[in-house]
Structures are given as C-alpha cells and as structure tokens.
mmCIF file of C-alpha atoms in Angstrom:
data_model
loop_
_atom_site.group_PDB
_atom_site.id
_atom_site.type_symbol
_atom_site.label_atom_id
_atom_site.label_comp_id
_atom_site.label_asym_id
_atom_site.label_seq_id
_atom_site.Cartn_x
_atom_site.Cartn_y
_atom_site.Cartn_z
ATOM 1 C CA MET E 1 89.120 -42.049 -103.158
ATOM 2 C CA LYS E 2 87.643 -40.787 -106.423
ATOM 3 C CA LEU E 3 84.395 -38.893 -106.168
ATOM 4 C CA ALA E 4 81.597 -39.157 -108.693
ATOM 5 C CA GLY E 5 81.828 -36.554 -111.427
ATOM 6 C CA ARG E 6 78.494 -35.041 -110.414
ATOM 7 C CA MET E 7 80.101 -33.744 -107.207
ATOM 8 C CA ASP E 8 82.079 -31.249 -109.280
ATOM 9 C CA ARG E 9 78.745 -29.698 -110.243
ATOM 10 C CA LEU E 10 77.517 -29.261 -106.676
ATOM 11 C CA GLY E 11 78.217 -25.862 -105.163
ATOM 12 C CA THR E 12 77.897 -24.582 -101.620
ATOM 13 C CA GLU E 13 76.385 -21.743 -99.630
ATOM 14 C CA SER E 14 79.111 -19.248 -98.816
ATOM 15 C CA ALA E 15 77.212 -17.737 -95.873
ATOM 16 C CA PHE E 16 78.144 -20.775 -93.817
ATOM 17 C CA GLU E 17 81.776 -20.554 -94.937
ATOM 18 C CA VAL E 18 82.001 -16.898 -93.898
ATOM 19 C CA LEU E 19 80.244 -17.716 -90.627
ATOM 20 C CA ALA E 20 82.837 -20.403 -89.889
ATOM 21 C CA LYS E 21 85.690 -17.978 -90.624
ATOM 22 C CA ALA E 22 84.082 -15.307 -88.445
ATOM 23 C CA LYS E 23 83.625 -17.771 -85.600
ATOM 24 C CA ALA E 24 87.272 -18.780 -85.884
ATOM 25 C CA LEU E 25 88.297 -15.121 -85.560
ATOM 26 C CA GLU E 26 86.050 -14.768 -82.509
ATOM 27 C CA ALA E 27 87.689 -17.815 -80.956
ATOM 28 C CA ARG E 28 90.996 -15.950 -81.231
ATOM 29 C CA GLY E 29 89.558 -12.967 -79.390
ATOM 30 C CA ARG E 30 88.341 -10.785 -82.266
ATOM 31 C CA GLU E 31 85.032 -8.936 -81.968
ATOM 32 C CA ILE E 32 82.863 -9.610 -85.031
ATOM 33 C CA VAL E 33 79.547 -8.100 -86.091
ATOM 34 C CA HIS E 34 77.615 -10.845 -87.863
ATOM 35 C CA LEU E 35 75.768 -9.545 -90.907
ATOM 36 C CA GLU E 36 76.463 -12.600 -93.058
ATOM 37 C CA ILE E 37 74.018 -15.303 -92.023
ATOM 38 C CA GLY E 38 70.398 -15.184 -93.187
ATOM 39 C CA GLU E 39 68.352 -16.095 -90.160
ATOM 40 C CA PRO E 40 66.172 -14.095 -87.763
ATOM 41 C CA ASP E 41 67.951 -13.245 -84.509
ATOM 42 C CA PHE E 42 64.739 -13.829 -82.538
ATOM 43 C CA ASP E 43 63.694 -16.799 -80.434
ATOM 44 C CA THR E 44 61.032 -19.208 -81.622
ATOM 45 C CA PRO E 45 57.682 -18.128 -80.080
ATOM 46 C CA PRO E 46 57.081 -19.765 -76.674
ATOM 47 C CA HIS E 47 53.784 -21.399 -77.658
ATOM 48 C CA VAL E 48 55.560 -23.206 -80.502
ATOM 49 C CA ILE E 49 58.250 -24.540 -78.174
ATOM 50 C CA ALA E 50 55.559 -25.627 -75.710
ATOM 51 C CA ALA E 51 53.749 -27.549 -78.460
ATOM 52 C CA ALA E 52 56.942 -29.420 -79.319
ATOM 53 C CA GLN E 53 57.517 -30.281 -75.665
ATOM 54 C CA GLN E 54 53.961 -31.547 -75.321
ATOM 55 C CA ALA E 55 54.362 -33.648 -78.450
ATOM 56 C CA LEU E 56 57.519 -35.220 -77.051
ATOM 57 C CA ASP E 57 55.755 -35.953 -73.770
ATOM 58 C CA LYS E 58 52.962 -37.654 -75.719
ATOM 59 C CA GLY E 59 55.437 -39.914 -77.501
ATOM 60 C CA PHE E 60 55.539 -38.351 -80.954
ATOM 61 C CA THR E 61 59.045 -39.668 -81.549
ATOM 62 C CA HIS E 62 58.418 -42.294 -84.224
ATOM 63 C CA TYR E 63 58.037 -42.511 -87.988
ATOM 64 C CA VAL E 64 55.165 -40.643 -89.578
ATOM 65 C CA PRO E 65 53.858 -40.661 -93.182
ATOM 66 C CA ALA E 66 56.431 -39.410 -95.659
ATOM 67 C CA PRO E 67 54.275 -36.528 -96.979
ATOM 68 C CA GLY E 68 53.656 -35.252 -93.447
ATOM 69 C CA ILE E 69 51.076 -35.866 -90.743
ATOM 70 C CA PRO E 70 47.516 -35.234 -91.990
ATOM 71 C CA GLU E 71 46.861 -32.611 -89.312
ATOM 72 C CA LEU E 72 49.773 -30.461 -90.496
ATOM 73 C CA ARG E 73 49.007 -30.840 -94.191
ATOM 74 C CA THR E 74 45.474 -29.667 -93.444
ATOM 75 C CA ALA E 75 46.780 -26.819 -91.271
ATOM 76 C CA VAL E 76 49.033 -25.614 -94.120
ATOM 77 C CA ALA E 77 46.172 -25.634 -96.619
ATOM 78 C CA ASP E 78 43.935 -23.762 -94.154
ATOM 79 C CA PHE E 79 46.712 -21.260 -93.382
ATOM 80 C CA LEU E 80 47.325 -20.487 -97.049
ATOM 81 C CA GLU E 81 43.637 -19.862 -97.662
ATOM 82 C CA ARG E 82 43.200 -17.855 -94.443
ATOM 83 C CA THR E 83 46.102 -15.564 -95.361
ATOM 84 C CA GLY E 84 44.786 -15.077 -98.886
ATOM 85 C CA ARG E 85 47.700 -16.734 -100.652
ATOM 86 C CA LEU E 86 46.301 -19.889 -102.202
ATOM 87 C CA ARG E 87 43.291 -22.163 -102.091
ATOM 88 C CA THR E 88 44.492 -25.746 -102.207
ATOM 89 C CA THR E 89 43.861 -29.182 -100.710
ATOM 90 C CA PRO E 90 45.931 -31.054 -98.092
ATOM 91 C CA ASP E 91 46.790 -33.854 -100.520
ATOM 92 C CA ARG E 92 48.940 -31.411 -102.525
ATOM 93 C CA VAL E 93 50.938 -30.307 -99.458
ATOM 94 C CA LEU E 94 54.202 -32.093 -98.640
ATOM 95 C CA ILE E 95 56.167 -31.468 -95.423
ATOM 96 C CA THR E 96 59.960 -31.595 -95.590
ATOM 97 C CA PRO E 97 62.916 -31.177 -93.190
ATOM 98 C CA GLY E 98 63.656 -27.599 -94.240
ATOM 99 C CA ALA E 99 62.669 -25.864 -97.461
ATOM 100 C CA LYS E 100 65.759 -26.818 -99.493
ATOM 101 C CA PRO E 101 64.427 -30.348 -100.167
ATOM 102 C CA ILE E 102 61.529 -28.735 -102.047
ATOM 103 C CA MET E 103 64.084 -27.258 -104.455
ATOM 104 C CA PHE E 104 66.028 -30.497 -104.688
ATOM 105 C CA PHE E 105 63.025 -32.764 -105.164
ATOM 106 C CA THR E 106 61.325 -30.482 -107.701
ATOM 107 C CA ILE E 107 64.431 -30.195 -109.857
ATOM 108 C CA LEU E 108 65.267 -33.915 -109.578
ATOM 109 C CA ALA E 109 61.715 -34.893 -110.487
ATOM 110 C CA LEU E 110 61.518 -32.600 -113.514
ATOM 111 C CA CYS E 111 64.947 -31.897 -114.988
ATOM 112 C CA GLU E 112 67.547 -33.992 -116.738
ATOM 113 C CA GLU E 113 70.474 -33.560 -119.102
ATOM 114 C CA GLY E 114 69.631 -31.162 -121.885
ATOM 115 C CA ASP E 115 66.959 -29.317 -119.933
ATOM 116 C CA GLU E 116 67.428 -25.691 -118.942
ATOM 117 C CA VAL E 117 66.504 -24.060 -115.650
ATOM 118 C CA LEU E 118 65.990 -20.303 -115.540
ATOM 119 C CA TYR E 119 66.868 -18.765 -112.190
ATOM 120 C CA PRO E 120 67.368 -15.226 -110.824
ATOM 121 C CA ASP E 121 70.925 -13.852 -110.672
ATOM 122 C CA PRO E 122 71.776 -12.503 -108.133
ATOM 123 C CA GLY E 123 69.901 -15.280 -106.401
ATOM 124 C CA PHE E 124 70.060 -18.010 -103.801
ATOM 125 C CA PRO E 125 73.111 -20.052 -104.873
ATOM 126 C CA MET E 126 71.394 -23.410 -104.406
ATOM 127 C CA TYR E 127 69.185 -22.826 -107.457
ATOM 128 C CA ALA E 128 72.052 -23.116 -109.919
ATOM 129 C CA SER E 129 73.911 -25.681 -107.832
ATOM 130 C CA ILE E 130 71.040 -28.157 -107.644
ATOM 131 C CA ALA E 131 70.090 -27.693 -111.299
ATOM 132 C CA SER E 132 73.657 -28.402 -112.363
ATOM 133 C CA PHE E 133 73.909 -31.404 -110.015
ATOM 134 C CA ALA E 134 70.792 -32.875 -111.620
ATOM 135 C CA GLY E 135 72.471 -32.596 -115.018
ATOM 136 C CA ALA E 136 70.412 -29.675 -116.275
ATOM 137 C CA THR E 137 71.841 -26.375 -117.499
ATOM 138 C CA PRO E 138 71.260 -23.409 -115.173
ATOM 139 C CA VAL E 139 70.539 -20.216 -117.106
ATOM 140 C CA PRO E 140 70.786 -16.947 -115.142
ATOM 141 C CA VAL E 141 68.078 -14.315 -115.507
ATOM 142 C CA PRO E 142 69.746 -11.003 -114.607
ATOM 143 C CA LEU E 143 68.230 -8.864 -111.865
ATOM 144 C CA ARG E 144 69.405 -5.361 -112.677
ATOM 145 C CA GLU E 145 69.572 -2.534 -110.164
ATOM 146 C CA GLU E 146 68.112 -0.063 -112.641
ATOM 147 C CA ASN E 147 65.057 -2.338 -112.835
ATOM 148 C CA GLY E 148 64.627 -2.554 -109.069
ATOM 149 C CA PHE E 149 66.293 -5.979 -108.878
ATOM 150 C CA VAL E 150 63.257 -7.756 -110.324
ATOM 151 C CA ILE E 151 62.941 -9.852 -113.464
ATOM 152 C CA ASP E 152 62.336 -7.929 -116.669
ATOM 153 C CA PRO E 153 59.686 -10.033 -118.460
ATOM 154 C CA GLU E 154 61.017 -9.136 -121.899
ATOM 155 C CA GLU E 155 64.544 -10.165 -120.953
ATOM 156 C CA LEU E 156 63.133 -13.354 -119.486
ATOM 157 C CA ARG E 157 61.281 -14.078 -122.718
ATOM 158 C CA SER E 158 64.511 -13.704 -124.696
ATOM 159 C CA LEU E 159 66.156 -16.420 -122.582
ATOM 160 C CA VAL E 160 63.459 -19.070 -123.033
ATOM 161 C CA THR E 161 64.343 -21.826 -125.503
ATOM 162 C CA ASP E 162 62.728 -25.091 -126.540
ATOM 163 C CA ARG E 163 64.904 -26.743 -123.850
ATOM 164 C CA THR E 164 63.649 -24.583 -120.961
ATOM 165 C CA LYS E 165 61.843 -26.777 -118.429
ATOM 166 C CA LEU E 166 61.694 -24.837 -115.169
ATOM 167 C CA LEU E 167 61.584 -21.198 -114.084
ATOM 168 C CA ILE E 168 62.555 -20.291 -110.516
ATOM 169 C CA LEU E 169 61.123 -17.155 -108.909
ATOM 170 C CA ASN E 170 61.898 -15.677 -105.489
ATOM 171 C CA SER E 171 59.948 -12.797 -103.956
ATOM 172 C CA PRO E 172 60.652 -11.184 -101.550
ATOM 173 C CA HIS E 173 64.129 -11.793 -102.811
ATOM 174 C CA ASN E 174 67.390 -13.006 -101.339
ATOM 175 C CA PRO E 175 69.874 -11.243 -101.606
ATOM 176 C CA CYS E 176 68.367 -8.061 -103.060
ATOM 177 C CA GLY E 177 65.305 -7.634 -100.844
ATOM 178 C CA SER E 178 63.188 -6.808 -103.910
ATOM 179 C CA ALA E 179 59.523 -7.733 -104.287
ATOM 180 C CA SER E 180 57.692 -8.385 -107.544
ATOM 181 C CA THR E 181 54.590 -6.443 -108.555
ATOM 182 C CA PRO E 182 51.321 -7.947 -109.827
ATOM 183 C CA GLU E 183 52.010 -6.530 -113.290
ATOM 184 C CA GLN E 184 55.429 -8.179 -113.509
ATOM 185 C CA LEU E 185 54.071 -11.484 -112.248
ATOM 186 C CA GLN E 186 51.189 -11.383 -114.740
ATOM 187 C CA ALA E 187 53.679 -10.928 -117.590
ATOM 188 C CA ILE E 188 55.908 -13.716 -116.250
ATOM 189 C CA ALA E 189 52.921 -16.035 -115.897
ATOM 190 C CA GLU E 190 51.939 -15.410 -119.514
ATOM 191 C CA ILE E 191 55.442 -16.450 -120.608
ATOM 192 C CA ALA E 192 55.269 -19.614 -118.475
ATOM 193 C CA ILE E 193 51.889 -20.571 -119.915
ATOM 194 C CA GLU E 194 52.914 -19.766 -123.492
ATOM 195 C CA HIS E 195 56.041 -21.950 -123.258
ATOM 196 C CA ASP E 196 54.564 -24.639 -120.984
ATOM 197 C CA LEU E 197 57.078 -23.996 -118.178
ATOM 198 C CA VAL E 198 56.854 -25.291 -114.641
ATOM 199 C CA VAL E 199 57.476 -22.559 -112.059
ATOM 200 C CA LEU E 200 59.115 -22.982 -108.663
ATOM 201 C CA SER E 201 58.023 -20.007 -106.569
ATOM 202 C CA ASP E 202 60.262 -19.559 -103.527
ATOM 203 C CA GLU E 203 58.242 -17.515 -101.043
ATOM 204 C CA VAL E 204 60.007 -18.213 -97.743
ATOM 205 C CA TYR E 205 60.155 -14.469 -96.998
ATOM 206 C CA TRP E 206 56.493 -13.814 -97.843
ATOM 207 C CA ALA E 207 55.618 -12.530 -94.340
ATOM 208 C CA LEU E 208 58.619 -10.166 -94.193
ATOM 209 C CA ARG E 209 57.408 -7.406 -96.492
ATOM 210 C CA TYR E 210 57.291 -3.719 -95.644
ATOM 211 C CA ASP E 211 55.188 -1.984 -98.271
ATOM 212 C CA GLY E 212 51.799 -3.511 -98.958
ATOM 213 C CA GLU E 213 50.644 -7.044 -99.658
ATOM 214 C CA HIS E 214 52.648 -10.029 -100.786
ATOM 215 C CA HIS E 215 52.213 -10.891 -104.457
ATOM 216 C CA SER E 216 52.777 -14.285 -106.063
ATOM 217 C CA VAL E 217 52.684 -15.776 -109.534
ATOM 218 C CA LEU E 218 50.031 -18.058 -108.022
ATOM 219 C CA ASP E 219 47.686 -15.065 -107.982
ATOM 220 C CA VAL E 220 47.391 -15.444 -111.761
ATOM 221 C CA ASP E 221 44.626 -17.722 -113.059
ATOM 222 C CA GLY E 222 45.933 -21.010 -114.389
ATOM 223 C CA MET E 223 49.268 -20.953 -112.574
ATOM 224 C CA ALA E 224 48.401 -23.328 -109.719
ATOM 225 C CA SER E 225 48.498 -26.277 -112.121
ATOM 226 C CA ARG E 226 52.093 -25.511 -113.153
ATOM 227 C CA THR E 227 53.595 -23.950 -110.011
ATOM 228 C CA VAL E 228 55.354 -25.419 -106.998
ATOM 229 C CA LEU E 229 55.022 -23.170 -103.954
ATOM 230 C CA LEU E 230 58.055 -23.351 -101.650
ATOM 231 C CA ASP E 231 57.725 -22.062 -98.096
ATOM 232 C CA GLY E 232 58.511 -23.010 -94.524
ATOM 233 C CA TRP E 233 58.721 -21.930 -90.936
ATOM 234 C CA SER E 234 62.350 -20.770 -90.729
ATOM 235 C CA LYS E 235 62.021 -17.092 -91.602
ATOM 236 C CA THR E 236 58.418 -16.329 -90.641
ATOM 237 C CA PHE E 237 58.555 -17.917 -87.184
ATOM 238 C CA ALA E 238 62.298 -17.752 -86.418
ATOM 239 C CA MET E 239 62.573 -21.543 -86.642
ATOM 240 C CA THR E 240 65.695 -22.090 -88.778
ATOM 241 C CA GLY E 241 67.049 -24.822 -86.519
ATOM 242 C CA TRP E 242 63.787 -26.771 -86.526
ATOM 243 C CA ARG E 243 64.271 -27.688 -90.197
ATOM 244 C CA LEU E 244 60.675 -27.394 -91.339
ATOM 245 C CA GLY E 245 59.540 -26.634 -94.853
ATOM 246 C CA PHE E 246 56.582 -27.332 -97.078
ATOM 247 C CA GLY E 247 55.738 -27.417 -100.735
ATOM 248 C CA VAL E 248 52.416 -27.231 -102.518
ATOM 249 C CA PHE E 249 52.698 -29.246 -105.716
ATOM 250 C CA PRO E 250 50.656 -29.694 -108.879
ATOM 251 C CA GLU E 251 48.949 -33.070 -108.639
ATOM 252 C CA PRO E 252 51.268 -34.900 -111.111
ATOM 253 C CA LEU E 253 54.296 -34.100 -108.930
ATOM 254 C CA VAL E 254 52.909 -35.225 -105.568
ATOM 255 C CA GLU E 255 53.580 -38.945 -105.939
ATOM 256 C CA PRO E 256 57.048 -38.627 -107.565
ATOM 257 C CA VAL E 257 58.206 -36.163 -104.917
ATOM 258 C CA THR E 258 56.819 -38.410 -102.171
ATOM 259 C CA ARG E 259 58.946 -41.231 -103.576
ATOM 260 C CA LEU E 260 61.999 -38.983 -103.494
ATOM 261 C CA MET E 261 61.268 -38.239 -99.853
ATOM 262 C CA ILE E 262 60.945 -41.921 -99.006
ATOM 263 C CA ASN E 263 64.254 -42.626 -100.738
ATOM 264 C CA SER E 264 66.096 -39.794 -98.989
ATOM 265 C CA VAL E 265 64.768 -38.493 -95.662
ATOM 266 C CA SER E 266 61.903 -40.958 -94.968
ATOM 267 C CA CYS E 267 59.877 -38.278 -93.216
ATOM 268 C CA THR E 268 60.070 -35.060 -91.195
ATOM 269 C CA SER E 269 60.378 -35.442 -87.408
ATOM 270 C CA ALA E 270 57.031 -36.080 -85.754
ATOM 271 C CA PHE E 271 57.227 -33.762 -82.751
ATOM 272 C CA SER E 272 58.402 -30.803 -84.866
ATOM 273 C CA GLN E 273 55.350 -31.147 -87.103
ATOM 274 C CA HIS E 274 53.110 -30.607 -84.073
ATOM 275 C CA ALA E 275 55.110 -27.466 -83.285
ATOM 276 C CA ALA E 276 54.550 -26.373 -86.888
ATOM 277 C CA ILE E 277 50.785 -26.637 -86.409
ATOM 278 C CA ALA E 278 51.014 -24.413 -83.326
ATOM 279 C CA ALA E 279 52.953 -21.820 -85.314
ATOM 280 C CA LEU E 280 50.371 -21.695 -88.100
ATOM 281 C CA GLU E 281 47.329 -21.669 -85.840
ATOM 282 C CA GLY E 282 48.699 -19.590 -82.954
ATOM 283 C CA PRO E 283 48.966 -15.846 -82.347
ATOM 284 C CA TRP E 284 50.698 -13.617 -84.890
ATOM 285 C CA ASP E 285 52.077 -11.103 -82.381
ATOM 286 C CA ASP E 286 55.654 -12.393 -82.460
ATOM 287 C CA VAL E 287 55.769 -12.206 -86.258
ATOM 288 C CA ASP E 288 54.469 -8.627 -86.179
ATOM 289 C CA ARG E 289 57.063 -7.614 -83.578
ATOM 290 C CA MET E 290 59.841 -9.191 -85.613
ATOM 291 C CA LEU E 291 58.705 -7.389 -88.756
ATOM 292 C CA GLU E 292 58.612 -4.030 -86.985
ATOM 293 C CA ALA E 293 62.120 -4.606 -85.639
ATOM 294 C CA PHE E 294 63.332 -5.421 -89.146
ATOM 295 C CA ARG E 295 61.615 -2.308 -90.461
ATOM 296 C CA GLU E 296 63.539 -0.138 -87.977
ATOM 297 C CA ARG E 297 66.803 -1.872 -88.807
ATOM 298 C CA ARG E 298 66.154 -1.476 -92.527
ATOM 299 C CA GLU E 299 65.908 2.277 -92.087
ATOM 300 C CA VAL E 300 69.123 2.374 -90.061
ATOM 301 C CA ILE E 301 71.213 0.260 -92.426
ATOM 302 C CA VAL E 302 69.938 1.756 -95.698
ATOM 303 C CA SER E 303 70.429 5.340 -94.559
ATOM 304 C CA GLY E 304 73.785 4.404 -93.054
ATOM 305 C CA LEU E 305 75.028 2.705 -96.217
ATOM 306 C CA ASN E 306 73.927 5.626 -98.365
ATOM 307 C CA ALA E 307 76.031 7.865 -96.125
ATOM 308 C CA VAL E 308 79.198 5.817 -96.732
ATOM 309 C CA PRO E 309 81.361 7.566 -99.370
ATOM 310 C CA GLY E 310 81.187 5.734 -102.695
ATOM 311 C CA VAL E 311 78.290 3.474 -101.650
ATOM 312 C CA SER E 312 74.623 3.553 -102.624
ATOM 313 C CA CYS E 313 71.819 1.278 -101.479
ATOM 314 C CA VAL E 314 68.300 0.685 -102.792
ATOM 315 C CA GLU E 315 65.710 0.302 -100.038
ATOM 316 C CA PRO E 316 64.554 -3.344 -99.911
ATOM 317 C CA GLY E 317 60.847 -4.068 -100.045
ATOM 318 C CA GLY E 318 61.041 -7.338 -98.141
ATOM 319 C CA ALA E 319 63.207 -9.953 -96.384
ATOM 320 C CA PHE E 320 66.060 -8.648 -94.187
ATOM 321 C CA TYR E 321 68.908 -7.968 -96.589
ATOM 322 C CA ALA E 322 70.548 -4.795 -97.867
ATOM 323 C CA PHE E 323 72.367 -5.056 -101.206
ATOM 324 C CA PRO E 324 74.500 -1.914 -101.586
ATOM 325 C CA ASN E 325 76.302 -0.895 -104.757
ATOM 326 C CA ILE E 326 80.057 -0.463 -104.172
ATOM 327 C CA SER E 327 81.173 0.113 -107.773
ATOM 328 C CA GLU E 328 82.505 3.613 -107.047
ATOM 329 C CA LEU E 329 84.943 2.211 -104.492
ATOM 330 C CA GLY E 330 86.974 0.598 -107.262
ATOM 331 C CA VAL E 331 87.413 -2.757 -105.534
ATOM 332 C CA SER E 332 85.807 -6.122 -106.195
ATOM 333 C CA ALA E 333 83.042 -7.373 -103.952
ATOM 334 C CA ALA E 334 85.088 -10.413 -102.897
ATOM 335 C CA VAL E 335 88.124 -8.339 -101.904
ATOM 336 C CA LEU E 336 86.062 -5.771 -100.015
ATOM 337 C CA SER E 337 84.063 -8.380 -98.100
ATOM 338 C CA ASP E 338 87.309 -10.077 -97.062
ATOM 339 C CA ARG E 339 88.752 -6.766 -95.912
ATOM 340 C CA LEU E 340 85.601 -5.931 -93.975
ATOM 341 C CA LEU E 341 85.919 -9.160 -92.027
ATOM 342 C CA ASP E 342 89.696 -9.222 -91.578
ATOM 343 C CA GLU E 343 90.300 -5.514 -90.936
ATOM 344 C CA ALA E 344 86.989 -4.109 -89.698
ATOM 345 C CA GLY E 345 85.419 -7.098 -87.953
ATOM 346 C CA VAL E 346 82.252 -7.008 -90.077
ATOM 347 C CA ALA E 347 81.067 -10.282 -91.595
ATOM 348 C CA CYS E 348 79.070 -9.914 -94.818
ATOM 349 C CA LEU E 349 78.907 -11.589 -98.217
ATOM 350 C CA PRO E 350 80.116 -10.448 -101.638
ATOM 351 C CA GLY E 351 77.366 -10.104 -104.193
ATOM 352 C CA THR E 352 79.200 -12.648 -106.340
ATOM 353 C CA SER E 353 78.236 -15.321 -103.803
ATOM 354 C CA PHE E 354 74.829 -15.021 -105.461
ATOM 355 C CA GLY E 355 75.935 -15.091 -109.092
ATOM 356 C CA ILE E 356 77.980 -13.171 -111.619
ATOM 357 C CA TYR E 357 75.472 -10.328 -111.745
ATOM 358 C CA GLY E 358 76.088 -9.678 -108.055
ATOM 359 C CA GLU E 359 79.478 -8.100 -108.742
ATOM 360 C CA ASN E 360 79.874 -4.542 -107.413
ATOM 361 C CA HIS E 361 77.512 -5.323 -104.534
ATOM 362 C CA LEU E 362 77.662 -6.647 -100.985
ATOM 363 C CA ARG E 363 74.945 -8.389 -99.022
ATOM 364 C CA PHE E 364 74.336 -7.379 -95.424
ATOM 365 C CA SER E 365 71.815 -9.272 -93.336
ATOM 366 C CA TYR E 366 70.257 -6.839 -90.892
ATOM 367 C CA ALA E 367 69.075 -9.642 -88.634
ATOM 368 C CA ASN E 368 71.084 -8.093 -85.826
ATOM 369 C CA SER E 369 70.563 -5.345 -83.270
ATOM 370 C CA VAL E 370 70.453 -1.665 -84.203
ATOM 371 C CA GLU E 371 73.480 -1.161 -81.966
ATOM 372 C CA ASN E 372 75.518 -3.739 -83.885
ATOM 373 C CA ILE E 373 74.331 -2.430 -87.239
ATOM 374 C CA ARG E 374 75.503 1.078 -86.305
ATOM 375 C CA LYS E 375 78.828 -0.365 -85.152
ATOM 376 C CA ALA E 376 79.231 -2.176 -88.487
ATOM 377 C CA LEU E 377 78.398 0.978 -90.446
ATOM 378 C CA GLU E 378 80.980 2.957 -88.507
ATOM 379 C CA ALA E 379 83.632 0.314 -89.162
ATOM 380 C CA PHE E 380 82.712 0.192 -92.863
ATOM 381 C CA THR E 381 82.956 3.987 -93.173
ATOM 382 C CA THR E 382 86.332 4.023 -91.451
ATOM 383 C CA LEU E 383 87.659 1.273 -93.731
ATOM 384 C CA VAL E 384 86.772 2.932 -97.034
ATOM 385 C CA ARG E 385 87.776 6.503 -96.140
#
C-alpha cells in the first residue's frame, strides 16, 4: 500500500514514543521514573467529574453544534474576561476535542504551499509537523538560553519574509518553561502588525506560572483581530484525558474553522462540555494546590540538576518542565536520554525532540512526586559521574 506523499511530512510527538518504551521496560520488571510525559499527575477535581456524571444521567450523549454548546462558549468568554485575559464574545469561541485541533485547523485554514510559518525552536513539535503537512514551510525562530529561552524580537524580524503568513507563540513555554515579558510581546506585536501576520498564541500553560501575572500578545491593542488564542482544560484542570480545548478566533476565521470541524470531528462530546463549564465556573482551590506542588518540585529539580556535575539549569518561570544544559558532558542529548532510560531507569526527552536548537539539552517533566524526582536526580548523578 502506497501512502500519500504528504504523510512523509507529518511528524510525531516523541513523548508518547518514550512513554511506550518506558512502559515496555516496566512490563519486564524494570522500575522507571516517568519524567517524559507532559501531563499533570493530579486527579481531575471532583466537582468536574460530578458535572460530567450528571450530564450523562440527563442524557447529554448526542450530537451538539459543531462550534460547541452555547452555554460553554459563553462560559469561556466570561472566564477569559473574569481572569483578565481577553474581552471577547461567545460567537468567536470554538470548542474542540483537545487543543491540537486548534493548531491544525488554524494552519489548514490559513497556510498553503509557498507560505511560511514562524515557530519557536525548541518548541512543541506539532507546530512544524502540521505546517509542513499543510504544505507550508516551517521556519524555526531560535530560543537561545542566553536570552532566557524567549524570542528575540530583532532576530524574529530578520526571519520575516514576504511569504510569512503565520507566527506561532507559546508562553509559558514547552519545553523550556520560559515566559515572555510585556516588553517582548509589545515588540513582537509591532512586527506582526507591520508585516500583516496572523498570530497563533498557544497559552495552554497560562495558569501554571510562578512569578507574577501571565502576559499575552493579546494584551497589545490591535492584536485581537489577528490572533488566535489556543487554550484548553488539560493542563489547568488536570483533564488531559477529557480531550477538551478551545480557540478564540478573529471573526473571518470562525466560519472556515467551523467547516473544518464539521468535516473532521463533527463536534466535541456533549457531556464533557458540561464538565468543562463546571471547571471554569467552579472553585479554584485545586488549581492553586497543583501550582504550589509544582512550585516545590521546581525548586527540587532545578537545584538538583544544578548540583549534577557538568549540568546547568535555568529556573523555569512557568509550566512544569526543566530544560537543563548538558553540553559540558560531551554527549548528545539523544544518546544521554537513551542511557538515562536504559541504564538509570529515568524517562526524559532529548532537547532535539523539540527542534534542532534543543541540542545540548534534556527536558524533564516534574509532574511527578518529590520523592521520585529526588530518585531520578540521584540516578542521573550516578550515571554521569
């Protein structure tokens, strides 16, 4: 069977490949510390689960409108305004089964052969994969450690051409844990406006920030008309398995993206959308507790990595990832990550899983207990000594 040529342009997410390998080792009796997968290790809040159960009991098991049920679209708009992030209207909110469709639908609706998509590198690997699959050319924007792993506006400006169509931003950032400042975002917004770029702002980690308020390119006047906001419930409410995401779109994109939804997923499950309302409108205590746990773990893993000979680690400002520099160890990120899993029982990802500029780094997800993080640090230290 011969596959379509476009399949050669579609990449994958290596976290799931490493997870599968780690699980296979566990099945053979190995003890593995999982620091590879990017999901909170907390349960979904009980009131959210209860709302889903009530929705099932009430018969919310049928088709719903493709853009999402009106109650949830309104709840998202209210939530964004209440949390000070964005003032918008429900008709610009689209609900999707997970946040990845927002990436896919935005790129498919906007980009074609000859267009260029600027994306952060290191960065979430789906950005480049989806852009390439759509026939566009992905252009990496380097995130350099000496610049705090955030986009340098002047370097960004140098990469814009007359073929650039879309700019992807992610803050707080996966895999680096960096967070953009208002000054950087203002400069980036000016470039987007000057060159008439559409911006896809991936803010799924917005609630998981440790030092001050969340900042978005949408804070800049004039950006709402050219920016797609990507967010969801997975990270904020520990709901990865629920597959719930949302996008807030400029008005010209709402109808085309709705058509893409109808042609692909039809709609997002009805009962889960009622659970999503409960998450947005319910108590915030569980999110606060999760953030405090991540804050403690951040301190443990960053200090622990900086104590490993030949390793240095910048303290992340958000999300739940550490991105240590291993250049002094004299081994590639891919080789070291394999050795950590095979010899030390620590599952992590090489920085190159997130782009060429991730070389000389590893990504550790600290969505695990302090006890397991300390165990992983001990095994790492023993391996490299």
